[in-house]
mmCIF file of C-alpha atoms in Angstrom:
data_model
loop_
_atom_site.group_PDB
_atom_site.id
_atom_site.type_symbol
_atom_site.label_atom_id
_atom_site.label_comp_id
_atom_site.label_asym_id
_atom_site.label_seq_id
_atom_site.Cartn_x
_atom_site.Cartn_y
_atom_site.Cartn_z
ATOM 1 C CA MET P 1 14.058 24.606 0.302
ATOM 2 C CA ASN P 2 10.301 24.587 -0.072
ATOM 3 C CA GLN P 3 8.814 25.030 3.506
ATOM 4 C CA ARG P 4 5.113 24.570 3.372
ATOM 5 C CA LEU P 5 4.196 24.405 7.113
ATOM 6 C CA ASN P 6 1.009 26.186 7.837
ATOM 7 C CA PRO P 7 1.839 28.178 11.091
ATOM 8 C CA ARG P 8 -1.828 28.423 11.972
ATOM 9 C CA MET P 9 -2.370 24.715 12.028
ATOM 10 C CA THR P 10 -3.572 23.586 15.424
ATOM 11 C CA ASP P 11 -2.411 20.480 17.347
ATOM 12 C CA LYS P 12 -5.738 18.883 16.529
ATOM 13 C CA GLU P 13 -5.289 19.501 12.909
ATOM 14 C CA ARG P 14 -1.790 18.045 12.933
ATOM 15 C CA LYS P 15 -3.019 14.989 14.635
ATOM 16 C CA ARG P 16 -5.808 14.521 12.068
ATOM 17 C CA PHE P 17 -3.237 14.798 9.236
ATOM 18 C CA LEU P 18 -0.935 12.343 11.100
ATOM 19 C CA ARG P 19 -3.716 9.729 11.359
ATOM 20 C CA GLY P 20 -4.770 10.492 7.846
ATOM 21 C CA ALA P 21 -1.416 9.882 6.438
ATOM 22 C CA ILE P 22 -0.873 6.722 8.492
ATOM 23 C CA PHE P 23 -4.151 5.134 7.406
ATOM 24 C CA LEU P 24 -3.741 6.330 3.858
ATOM 25 C CA MET P 25 -0.506 4.344 3.595
ATOM 26 C CA ALA P 26 -1.643 1.377 5.703
ATOM 27 C CA THR P 27 -5.104 0.937 3.936
ATOM 28 C CA SER P 28 -3.485 1.503 0.418
ATOM 29 C CA ALA P 29 -1.294 -1.478 1.266
ATOM 30 C CA ILE P 30 -3.966 -3.756 2.560
ATOM 31 C CA GLY P 31 -6.462 -4.023 -0.399
ATOM 32 C CA PRO P 32 -7.846 -7.067 -2.268
ATOM 33 C CA ALA P 33 -4.540 -7.586 -3.981
ATOM 34 C CA PHE P 34 -2.857 -8.132 -0.774
ATOM 35 C CA LEU P 35 -5.550 -10.481 0.603
ATOM 36 C CA THR P 36 -5.114 -12.411 -2.738
ATOM 37 C CA GLN P 37 -1.437 -12.555 -2.480
ATOM 38 C CA THR P 38 -1.408 -13.548 1.141
ATOM 39 C CA ALA P 39 -3.967 -16.321 0.711
ATOM 40 C CA SER P 40 -2.112 -17.710 -2.442
ATOM 41 C CA PHE P 41 1.294 -17.643 -0.824
ATOM 42 C CA THR P 42 0.216 -18.972 2.517
ATOM 43 C CA GLU P 43 -1.352 -21.942 0.899
ATOM 44 C CA ASP P 44 1.750 -22.723 -1.239
ATOM 45 C CA TYR P 45 4.422 -22.040 1.441
ATOM 46 C CA LEU P 46 2.713 -22.588 4.776
ATOM 47 C CA ALA P 47 4.599 -21.387 7.903
ATOM 48 C CA SER P 48 7.691 -20.614 5.751
ATOM 49 C CA PHE P 49 5.762 -17.622 4.291
ATOM 50 C CA ALA P 50 6.418 -16.112 7.794
ATOM 51 C CA PHE P 51 9.900 -15.430 6.629
ATOM 52 C CA ALA P 52 8.758 -13.199 3.738
ATOM 53 C CA ILE P 53 6.350 -11.393 5.987
ATOM 54 C CA LEU P 54 9.115 -10.640 8.552
ATOM 55 C CA LEU P 55 11.498 -9.520 5.887
ATOM 56 C CA SER P 56 8.973 -7.388 4.154
ATOM 57 C CA ILE P 57 8.334 -5.532 7.381
ATOM 58 C CA ILE P 58 12.076 -4.845 7.856
ATOM 59 C CA ILE P 59 12.184 -3.613 4.214
ATOM 60 C CA ASP P 60 9.240 -1.327 4.949
ATOM 61 C CA VAL P 61 11.166 0.391 7.727
ATOM 62 C CA GLY P 62 14.113 1.016 5.417
ATOM 63 C CA VAL P 63 11.756 2.412 2.666
ATOM 64 C CA GLN P 64 9.201 4.351 4.406
ATOM 65 C CA LEU P 65 11.498 6.173 6.920
ATOM 66 C CA ASN P 66 13.836 7.401 4.132
ATOM 67 C CA ILE P 67 11.052 8.330 1.664
ATOM 68 C CA TRP P 68 8.671 10.032 4.212
ATOM 69 C CA ARG P 69 11.520 12.249 5.718
ATOM 70 C CA VAL P 70 13.074 13.344 2.503
ATOM 71 C CA ILE P 71 9.767 14.169 0.870
ATOM 72 C CA SER P 72 8.452 15.869 3.949
ATOM 73 C CA VAL P 73 11.729 17.963 4.592
ATOM 74 C CA SER P 74 11.969 19.031 0.949
ATOM 75 C CA GLY P 75 8.306 19.809 0.691
ATOM 76 C CA LYS P 76 8.321 18.172 -2.830
ATOM 77 C CA ARG P 77 6.476 15.175 -4.181
ATOM 78 C CA GLY P 78 8.494 12.129 -5.397
ATOM 79 C CA GLN P 79 8.330 13.029 -9.037
ATOM 80 C CA GLU P 80 9.742 16.504 -8.332
ATOM 81 C CA ILE P 81 12.514 15.095 -6.266
ATOM 82 C CA SER P 82 13.454 12.476 -9.119
ATOM 83 C CA ASN P 83 13.604 15.200 -11.727
ATOM 84 C CA MET P 84 15.986 17.223 -9.547
ATOM 85 C CA VAL P 85 18.263 14.120 -9.275
ATOM 86 C CA ILE P 86 18.147 13.173 -12.876
ATOM 87 C CA PRO P 87 16.225 15.391 -15.308
ATOM 88 C CA GLY P 88 13.367 13.434 -16.845
ATOM 89 C CA LEU P 89 13.479 10.595 -14.221
ATOM 90 C CA GLY P 90 10.372 11.953 -12.426
ATOM 91 C CA TYR P 91 8.348 11.474 -15.667
ATOM 92 C CA VAL P 92 9.439 7.893 -16.012
ATOM 93 C CA ILE P 93 8.783 7.001 -12.377
ATOM 94 C CA ALA P 94 5.384 8.726 -12.543
ATOM 95 C CA ILE P 95 4.332 6.655 -15.603
ATOM 96 C CA LEU P 96 5.449 3.381 -13.991
ATOM 97 C CA ILE P 97 3.711 4.199 -10.647
ATOM 98 C CA ILE P 98 0.470 5.264 -12.398
ATOM 99 C CA LEU P 99 0.454 2.175 -14.640
ATOM 100 C CA GLY P 100 1.129 -0.067 -11.601
ATOM 101 C CA GLY P 101 -1.578 1.651 -9.635
ATOM 102 C CA PHE P 102 -4.006 1.360 -12.434
ATOM 103 C CA ALA P 103 -3.407 -2.477 -12.528
ATOM 104 C CA PHE P 104 -3.925 -2.571 -8.790
ATOM 105 C CA ASN P 105 -7.129 -0.370 -9.061
ATOM 106 C CA ILE P 106 -8.778 -2.934 -11.339
ATOM 107 C CA GLY P 107 -8.184 -5.569 -8.725
ATOM 108 C CA ASN P 108 -9.473 -3.225 -6.054
ATOM 109 C CA LEU P 109 -12.835 -2.905 -8.032
ATOM 110 C CA GLY P 110 -12.939 -6.737 -8.456
ATOM 111 C CA GLY P 111 -12.582 -6.960 -4.657
ATOM 112 C CA ALA P 112 -15.183 -4.374 -4.092
ATOM 113 C CA GLY P 113 -17.587 -6.199 -6.335
ATOM 114 C CA LEU P 114 -16.843 -9.532 -4.619
ATOM 115 C CA GLY P 115 -17.508 -7.935 -1.223
ATOM 116 C CA LEU P 116 -20.958 -6.648 -2.179
ATOM 117 C CA ASN P 117 -21.608 -10.069 -3.755
ATOM 118 C CA VAL P 118 -21.015 -11.687 -0.303
ATOM 119 C CA LEU P 119 -23.102 -9.072 1.487
ATOM 120 C CA PHE P 120 -26.030 -8.573 -0.940
ATOM 121 C CA ASP P 121 -25.568 -11.324 -3.572
ATOM 122 C CA LEU P 122 -25.008 -8.623 -6.257
ATOM 123 C CA PRO P 123 -23.245 -9.593 -9.554
ATOM 124 C CA LEU P 124 -19.595 -8.569 -9.509
ATOM 125 C CA GLU P 125 -19.940 -5.973 -12.164
ATOM 126 C CA ILE P 126 -22.913 -4.282 -10.420
ATOM 127 C CA GLY P 127 -20.976 -4.243 -7.110
ATOM 128 C CA ALA P 128 -17.986 -2.642 -8.776
ATOM 129 C CA ALA P 129 -20.153 -0.063 -10.467
ATOM 130 C CA ILE P 130 -21.801 0.822 -7.127
ATOM 131 C CA ILE P 131 -18.422 1.197 -5.411
ATOM 132 C CA THR P 132 -17.166 3.238 -8.326
ATOM 133 C CA VAL P 133 -20.106 5.775 -7.826
ATOM 134 C CA ILE P 134 -19.440 5.916 -4.049
ATOM 135 C CA THR P 135 -15.578 6.594 -4.384
ATOM 136 C CA ILE P 136 -16.257 9.166 -7.188
ATOM 137 C CA THR P 137 -18.722 10.937 -5.047
ATOM 138 C CA ILE P 138 -16.195 11.236 -2.282
ATOM 139 C CA PHE P 139 -13.731 12.928 -4.568
ATOM 140 C CA LEU P 140 -16.291 15.393 -5.832
ATOM 141 C CA ILE P 141 -16.841 16.754 -2.352
ATOM 142 C CA LYS P 142 -15.189 20.143 -2.025
ATOM 143 C CA ASN P 143 -13.067 19.217 0.950
ATOM 144 C CA TYR P 144 -12.636 15.581 -0.029
ATOM 145 C CA GLU P 145 -9.229 15.207 1.658
ATOM 146 C CA ARG P 146 -10.829 15.633 5.153
ATOM 147 C CA VAL P 147 -13.557 13.109 4.302
ATOM 148 C CA MET P 148 -10.928 10.794 3.026
ATOM 149 C CA ASP P 149 -8.859 11.071 6.215
ATOM 150 C CA VAL P 150 -11.841 10.186 8.498
ATOM 151 C CA LEU P 151 -13.143 7.351 6.290
ATOM 152 C CA LEU P 152 -9.702 5.646 6.161
ATOM 153 C CA GLN P 153 -9.260 5.695 9.810
ATOM 154 C CA ILE P 154 -12.639 4.104 10.360
ATOM 155 C CA PHE P 155 -12.228 1.493 7.670
ATOM 156 C CA GLY P 156 -8.749 0.666 8.759
ATOM 157 C CA SER P 157 -9.832 0.163 12.387
ATOM 158 C CA VAL P 158 -12.609 -2.166 11.246
ATOM 159 C CA MET P 159 -10.248 -4.319 9.136
ATOM 160 C CA LEU P 160 -7.878 -4.660 12.016
ATOM 161 C CA LEU P 161 -10.470 -5.643 14.685
ATOM 162 C CA MET P 162 -12.330 -8.096 12.428
ATOM 163 C CA THR P 163 -9.304 -9.700 10.933
ATOM 164 C CA GLY P 164 -7.580 -10.079 14.439
ATOM 165 C CA TYR P 165 -10.814 -11.699 15.832
ATOM 166 C CA VAL P 166 -10.769 -14.161 12.841
ATOM 167 C CA MET P 167 -7.175 -14.925 13.407
ATOM 168 C CA LEU P 168 -7.821 -15.910 16.980
ATOM 169 C CA SER P 169 -10.682 -18.131 15.986
ATOM 170 C CA THR P 170 -8.626 -20.282 13.548
ATOM 171 C CA ASN P 171 -6.046 -21.180 16.138
ATOM 172 C CA PRO P 172 -2.927 -20.923 13.862
ATOM 173 C CA PRO P 173 0.369 -22.501 14.898
ATOM 174 C CA TYR P 174 2.111 -19.528 16.370
ATOM 175 C CA ARG P 175 5.277 -21.221 17.410
ATOM 176 C CA GLU P 176 5.930 -22.723 14.060
ATOM 177 C CA ALA P 177 5.318 -19.488 12.253
ATOM 178 C CA LEU P 178 7.740 -17.815 14.732
ATOM 179 C CA VAL P 179 10.394 -20.345 14.069
ATOM 180 C CA GLN P 180 10.096 -20.219 10.325
ATOM 181 C CA SER P 181 10.063 -16.522 10.202
ATOM 182 C CA VAL P 182 13.859 -16.864 10.797
ATOM 183 C CA PHE P 183 14.530 -20.303 9.626
ATOM 184 C CA PRO P 184 12.268 -21.162 6.660
ATOM 185 C CA GLU P 185 12.482 -24.502 4.874
ATOM 186 C CA ASP P 186 14.066 -22.933 1.689
ATOM 187 C CA TYR P 187 15.294 -19.390 1.606
ATOM 188 C CA LEU P 188 15.623 -19.081 -2.095
ATOM 189 C CA LEU P 189 12.028 -20.280 -2.483
ATOM 190 C CA MET P 190 10.880 -17.296 -0.558
ATOM 191 C CA LEU P 191 12.224 -14.780 -3.152
ATOM 192 C CA LEU P 192 9.192 -14.590 -5.386
ATOM 193 C CA PRO P 193 6.731 -14.109 -2.621
ATOM 194 C CA LEU P 194 9.029 -11.633 -0.937
ATOM 195 C CA VAL P 195 9.312 -9.493 -3.972
ATOM 196 C CA THR P 196 5.541 -9.701 -4.715
ATOM 197 C CA ILE P 197 4.363 -8.693 -1.231
ATOM 198 C CA VAL P 198 7.051 -6.010 -0.862
ATOM 199 C CA GLY P 199 5.672 -4.681 -4.214
ATOM 200 C CA GLY P 200 2.106 -5.040 -3.030
ATOM 201 C CA THR P 201 2.608 -3.318 0.274
ATOM 202 C CA VAL P 202 5.491 -0.805 -0.021
ATOM 203 C CA GLY P 203 6.350 -0.796 -3.724
ATOM 204 C CA GLY P 204 4.871 1.706 -6.360
ATOM 205 C CA TYR P 205 2.546 4.269 -5.340
ATOM 206 C CA ILE P 206 2.266 2.916 -1.777
ATOM 207 C CA SER P 207 5.722 4.246 -0.933
ATOM 208 C CA PHE P 208 4.624 7.822 -1.415
ATOM 209 C CA ALA P 209 1.032 7.589 -0.163
ATOM 210 C CA GLY P 210 1.679 8.863 3.480
ATOM 211 C CA GLY P 211 4.589 11.283 2.376
ATOM 212 C CA HIS P 212 2.402 12.970 -0.326
ATOM 213 C CA ARG P 213 -0.559 13.363 2.002
ATOM 214 C CA LEU P 214 1.663 15.172 4.569
ATOM 215 C CA VAL P 215 3.000 17.482 1.772
ATOM 216 C CA ASP P 216 -0.459 18.241 0.540
ATOM 217 C CA ALA P 217 -1.401 19.187 4.170
ATOM 218 C CA GLY P 218 1.555 21.497 4.474
ATOM 219 C CA ILE P 219 3.418 19.448 7.158
ATOM 220 C CA THR P 220 6.870 19.952 5.674
ATOM 221 C CA GLY P 221 10.310 21.318 6.527
ATOM 222 C CA LYS P 222 13.046 20.340 8.947
ATOM 223 C CA ASP P 223 11.117 21.290 11.965
ATOM 224 C CA ASN P 224 8.586 18.429 11.394
ATOM 225 C CA VAL P 225 11.115 15.653 10.956
ATOM 226 C CA GLY P 226 10.269 14.036 14.424
ATOM 227 C CA PHE P 227 6.575 14.361 13.678
ATOM 228 C CA VAL P 228 6.929 12.805 10.206
ATOM 229 C CA SER P 229 9.130 9.974 11.475
ATOM 230 C CA ARG P 230 6.584 8.981 14.102
ATOM 231 C CA ALA P 231 3.828 9.004 11.457
ATOM 232 C CA SER P 232 5.803 6.651 9.183
ATOM 233 C CA ILE P 233 6.599 4.268 12.078
ATOM 234 C CA TYR P 234 2.960 4.173 13.137
ATOM 235 C CA GLY P 235 1.929 3.556 9.479
ATOM 236 C CA ILE P 236 4.429 0.649 9.276
ATOM 237 C CA LEU P 237 3.176 -0.833 12.535
ATOM 238 C CA THR P 238 -0.348 -0.560 11.525
ATOM 239 C CA THR P 239 0.276 -2.326 8.153
ATOM 240 C CA SER P 240 2.448 -4.923 9.712
ATOM 241 C CA VAL P 241 -0.073 -5.877 12.338
ATOM 242 C CA MET P 242 -2.798 -6.290 9.648
ATOM 243 C CA ARG P 243 -0.263 -8.245 7.555
ATOM 244 C CA VAL P 244 0.577 -10.788 10.479
ATOM 245 C CA PHE P 245 -3.168 -11.023 11.339
ATOM 246 C CA LEU P 246 -3.969 -12.109 7.804
ATOM 247 C CA PHE P 247 -1.145 -14.460 7.369
ATOM 248 C CA LEU P 248 -1.882 -16.308 10.614
ATOM 249 C CA ALA P 249 -5.542 -16.493 9.840
ATOM 250 C CA PHE P 250 -4.841 -18.178 6.555
ATOM 251 C CA LEU P 251 -2.068 -20.367 8.123
ATOM 252 C CA GLY P 252 -4.534 -21.567 10.887
ATOM 253 C CA VAL P 253 -6.906 -22.689 8.139
ATOM 254 C CA VAL P 254 -4.474 -24.483 5.829
ATOM 255 C CA SER P 255 -2.522 -26.052 8.839
ATOM 256 C CA ALA P 256 -5.832 -27.642 9.972
ATOM 257 C CA GLY P 257 -6.131 -29.353 6.471
ATOM 258 C CA PHE P 258 -8.582 -27.017 4.921
ATOM 259 C CA SER P 259 -8.238 -26.017 1.234
ATOM 260 C CA LEU P 260 -8.727 -22.397 0.261
ATOM 261 C CA ASP P 261 -11.738 -21.722 -2.074
ATOM 262 C CA GLU P 262 -10.305 -21.289 -5.633
ATOM 263 C CA ASN P 263 -12.772 -18.593 -6.526
ATOM 264 C CA ASN P 264 -12.543 -16.805 -3.261
ATOM 265 C CA PRO P 265 -9.464 -17.854 -1.402
ATOM 266 C CA ALA P 266 -9.483 -14.983 1.103
ATOM 267 C CA ALA P 267 -12.946 -15.717 2.423
ATOM 268 C CA THR P 268 -11.953 -19.173 3.703
ATOM 269 C CA PRO P 269 -10.580 -18.507 7.092
ATOM 270 C CA PHE P 270 -13.692 -16.229 7.877
ATOM 271 C CA LEU P 271 -15.948 -19.075 6.861
ATOM 272 C CA VAL P 272 -14.001 -21.825 8.677
ATOM 273 C CA GLY P 273 -13.396 -19.739 11.797
ATOM 274 C CA LEU P 274 -16.827 -18.306 12.332
ATOM 275 C CA GLY P 275 -19.253 -20.044 9.939
ATOM 276 C CA GLU P 276 -21.872 -17.871 8.109
ATOM 277 C CA LEU P 277 -21.331 -14.880 10.377
ATOM 278 C CA GLY P 278 -17.654 -14.980 9.482
ATOM 279 C CA TYR P 279 -18.492 -15.039 5.795
ATOM 280 C CA TYR P 280 -20.498 -11.935 6.059
ATOM 281 C CA MET P 281 -17.636 -10.328 8.140
ATOM 282 C CA PHE P 282 -15.422 -11.149 5.209
ATOM 283 C CA GLY P 283 -17.830 -9.264 2.952
ATOM 284 C CA VAL P 284 -17.439 -6.307 5.213
ATOM 285 C CA VAL P 285 -13.628 -6.518 5.410
ATOM 286 C CA LEU P 286 -13.252 -6.895 1.732
ATOM 287 C CA THR P 287 -15.514 -4.127 0.790
ATOM 288 C CA VAL P 288 -13.880 -1.685 3.232
ATOM 289 C CA ALA P 289 -10.536 -2.817 2.090
ATOM 290 C CA ALA P 290 -11.421 -2.260 -1.492
ATOM 291 C CA ILE P 291 -12.881 1.142 -0.988
ATOM 292 C CA SER P 292 -9.833 2.167 1.179
ATOM 293 C CA SER P 293 -7.291 0.883 -1.419
ATOM 294 C CA ILE P 294 -9.284 2.603 -4.299
ATOM 295 C CA ILE P 295 -9.112 5.958 -2.446
ATOM 296 C CA GLY P 296 -5.503 5.509 -1.666
ATOM 297 C CA VAL P 297 -4.280 4.424 -5.120
ATOM 298 C CA ALA P 298 -6.411 6.972 -6.931
ATOM 299 C CA TYR P 299 -5.249 9.891 -4.734
ATOM 300 C CA THR P 300 -1.599 8.931 -4.639
ATOM 301 C CA SER P 301 -1.341 7.907 -8.402
ATOM 302 C CA MET P 302 -2.842 11.328 -9.474
ATOM 303 C CA SER P 303 -0.576 13.177 -7.012
ATOM 304 C CA PHE P 304 2.175 12.099 -9.379
ATOM 305 C CA LEU P 305 0.784 14.620 -12.053
ATOM 306 C CA ARG P 306 -0.012 17.563 -9.828
ATOM 307 C CA SER P 307 3.446 19.306 -10.377
ATOM 308 C CA PHE P 308 3.746 18.578 -14.003
ATOM 309 C CA HIS P 309 1.197 21.232 -15.150
ATOM 310 C CA PRO P 310 -1.161 23.668 -13.370
ATOM 311 C CA VAL P 311 -4.254 21.967 -14.944
ATOM 312 C CA PHE P 312 -3.434 18.790 -12.931
ATOM 313 C CA GLU P 313 -3.307 20.784 -9.606
ATOM 314 C CA LYS P 314 -6.376 22.721 -10.447
ATOM 315 C CA HIS P 315 -8.513 19.971 -11.396
ATOM 316 C CA ASN P 316 -6.932 17.008 -9.411
ATOM 317 C CA GLY P 317 -10.265 15.824 -8.168
ATOM 318 C CA TRP P 318 -11.569 15.397 -11.729
ATOM 319 C CA PHE P 319 -8.460 13.521 -12.783
ATOM 320 C CA ILE P 320 -8.957 11.095 -9.869
ATOM 321 C CA VAL P 321 -12.540 10.625 -11.044
ATOM 322 C CA VAL P 322 -11.273 9.659 -14.530
ATOM 323 C CA PHE P 323 -8.680 7.297 -13.143
ATOM 324 C CA ILE P 324 -11.314 5.424 -11.086
ATOM 325 C CA THR P 325 -13.836 5.452 -13.949
ATOM 326 C CA ALA P 326 -11.404 4.125 -16.522
ATOM 327 C CA SER P 327 -10.303 1.352 -13.977
ATOM 328 C CA SER P 328 -14.004 0.443 -13.450
ATOM 329 C CA LEU P 329 -14.779 0.208 -17.074
ATOM 330 C CA ILE P 330 -11.925 -2.117 -17.759
ATOM 331 C CA PHE P 331 -12.850 -4.402 -14.937
ATOM 332 C CA ILE P 332 -16.442 -4.484 -16.058
ATOM 333 C CA SER P 333 -15.204 -5.222 -19.718
ATOM 334 C CA ILE P 334 -12.532 -7.844 -19.101
ATOM 335 C CA GLY P 335 -12.668 -8.908 -15.413
ATOM 336 C CA GLU P 336 -9.930 -9.166 -12.971
ATOM 337 C CA PRO P 337 -7.636 -12.119 -13.156
ATOM 338 C CA VAL P 338 -5.931 -13.181 -9.928
ATOM 339 C CA MET P 339 -2.540 -13.511 -11.754
ATOM 340 C CA LEU P 340 -2.678 -9.764 -12.716
ATOM 341 C CA LEU P 341 -2.702 -8.784 -9.068
ATOM 342 C CA ILE P 342 0.198 -11.059 -8.219
ATOM 343 C CA LEU P 343 2.206 -9.910 -11.332
ATOM 344 C CA ALA P 344 1.488 -6.219 -10.572
ATOM 345 C CA GLY P 345 2.886 -6.674 -7.040
ATOM 346 C CA ALA P 346 6.038 -8.384 -8.400
ATOM 347 C CA LEU P 347 6.761 -5.584 -10.905
ATOM 348 C CA ASN P 348 6.119 -2.872 -8.312
ATOM 349 C CA GLY P 349 8.761 -4.688 -6.202
ATOM 350 C CA MET P 350 11.142 -4.435 -8.993
ATOM 351 C CA ILE P 351 10.539 -0.680 -9.398
ATOM 352 C CA LEU P 352 11.140 -0.100 -5.618
ATOM 353 C CA PRO P 353 15.060 -0.044 -5.870
ATOM 354 C CA ILE P 354 14.985 2.649 -8.525
ATOM 355 C CA VAL P 355 12.597 4.796 -6.375
ATOM 356 C CA LEU P 356 14.540 4.284 -3.216
ATOM 357 C CA THR P 357 17.917 4.916 -4.732
ATOM 358 C CA THR P 358 16.659 8.219 -6.107
ATOM 359 C CA ILE P 359 15.504 9.296 -2.643
ATOM 360 C CA LEU P 360 18.781 8.269 -1.067
ATOM 361 C CA VAL P 361 20.763 10.339 -3.497
ATOM 362 C CA ALA P 362 18.328 13.265 -2.990
ATOM 363 C CA SER P 363 18.877 13.145 0.780
ATOM 364 C CA ARG P 364 22.416 14.380 0.305
ATOM 365 C CA LYS P 365 21.471 17.222 -2.333
ATOM 366 C CA LYS P 366 21.224 20.658 -0.797
ATOM 367 C CA SER P 367 19.052 21.812 -3.728
ATOM 368 C CA VAL P 368 16.449 19.226 -2.449
ATOM 369 C CA VAL P 369 16.679 19.139 1.330
ATOM 370 C CA GLY P 370 18.604 22.412 2.199
ATOM 371 C CA ASP P 371 20.711 22.184 5.424
ATOM 372 C CA TYR P 372 18.933 19.167 6.659
ATOM 373 C CA HIS P 373 21.280 16.347 7.426
ATOM 374 C CA HIS P 374 19.674 12.944 6.678
ATOM 375 C CA PRO P 375 20.910 10.332 9.286
ATOM 376 C CA THR P 376 23.812 8.173 8.040
ATOM 377 C CA TRP P 377 22.216 5.029 9.553
ATOM 378 C CA LEU P 378 19.047 5.509 7.511
ATOM 379 C CA ILE P 379 21.152 5.935 4.178
ATOM 380 C CA VAL P 380 23.052 2.742 5.045
ATOM 381 C CA PHE P 381 19.816 0.898 6.024
ATOM 382 C CA GLY P 382 18.248 2.165 2.689
ATOM 383 C CA ALA P 383 21.244 1.175 0.546
ATOM 384 C CA ILE P 384 21.206 -2.359 2.092
ATOM 385 C CA THR P 385 17.464 -2.429 1.118
ATOM 386 C CA VAL P 386 18.171 -1.390 -2.454
ATOM 387 C CA LEU P 387 20.747 -3.989 -2.774
ATOM 388 C CA PHE P 388 18.681 -6.738 -1.267
ATOM 389 C CA THR P 389 15.604 -5.947 -3.343
ATOM 390 C CA ILE P 390 17.762 -5.763 -6.513
ATOM 391 C CA GLY P 391 19.235 -9.101 -5.740
ATOM 392 C CA ALA P 392 16.017 -10.718 -4.873
ATOM 393 C CA SER P 393 14.386 -9.191 -8.033
ATOM 394 C CA ILE P 394 17.093 -10.591 -10.286
ATOM 395 C CA LEU P 395 16.833 -14.131 -8.674
ATOM 396 C CA ALA P 396 13.072 -13.994 -8.864
ATOM 397 C CA PHE P 397 12.807 -12.706 -12.456
ATOM 398 C CA GLU P 398 12.582 -16.097 -13.981
ATOM 399 C CA ASP P 399 9.631 -16.949 -11.790
ATOM 400 C CA ILE P 400 7.972 -13.627 -12.513
ATOM 401 C CA VAL P 401 8.296 -14.253 -16.268
ATOM 402 C CA ALA P 402 6.797 -17.672 -15.785
ATOM 403 C CA LEU P 403 3.784 -15.972 -14.085
ATOM 404 C CA TRP P 404 3.284 -13.780 -17.193
ATOM 405 C CA PHE P 405 3.393 -16.617 -19.587
ATOM 406 C CA ASN P 406 1.481 -19.125 -17.654
#
């Protein structure tokens, strides 16, 4: 088993890495795509969307606890583990995750451009170009991982505080949302939004963001299982709080009879709740969400190449720069259709069962985890999550196809 713990690491460093992994996963999951998806689905399904939000949080637990623990105990990244389970599978998963991350990154740059448009009235393309330069500069810094950890903690805290304040100002129907989180009007109708937001918040690259960050930091091995489990739980809680805040903010607006702006739906609760000040707060939230998500998707997507050839490990920062630049050029050339973000989330949700099944099989292979015993309850929880997401994906497939052709 690959034990990569640095024995000279201080408690302060471990806590920094812990916070870095938490916010890398959380902010990766809460980008412009998630804002768009939440706005669209809340307007379509109203309080019933609470059911999809609650189930997505439960699924998060089943996914993240399994993936973080197995990755950290093994000291290997997701693609290496997949290749040890089925030779060649790691390459397939890496390609799927990088393609999904690429689609999301185009949306992230669109969100960045929109955020700067709100704040400074810049054209979307100019705003996206500015954010591209900023994020590329971060990854060209020698110790970019340290800078990334600090920035993501700051940005994540800003998003939580501002969105929570807006949620309170819109006065959403809390009781109705609580009831419909368990008893929605139509369970089957919730399958498409469920698969989509699961894909957008824990599918694809996001599943591995925190785990890969801990491996890169050297926090691996059986002795760190408790530490890693706490990190994954804190990450899930952080993401879940933000998810609930956003949903309730949108619900408060649409329940009061307001229609979301077709061109900028995510801005509506900020504008309705706090007027012009709220609109500028939205610009700040969208900009930091976009930058955070660009950092997360680029870092994690390219981590799926690092073990395939020494050149990827040696020049990882430059490959991240190429990934961000290519995403930016595509956005500037063809734009960012809202449907692309929703579709990318849905497809990532369909990939999730493959990824999680691979991790569950690996959790029982000594060649991967050594003498570590993965808890049976986690395997059962993970297996139920796999079966549920497979069933939901099959039932929602027709709607996903309709999205593509419409």
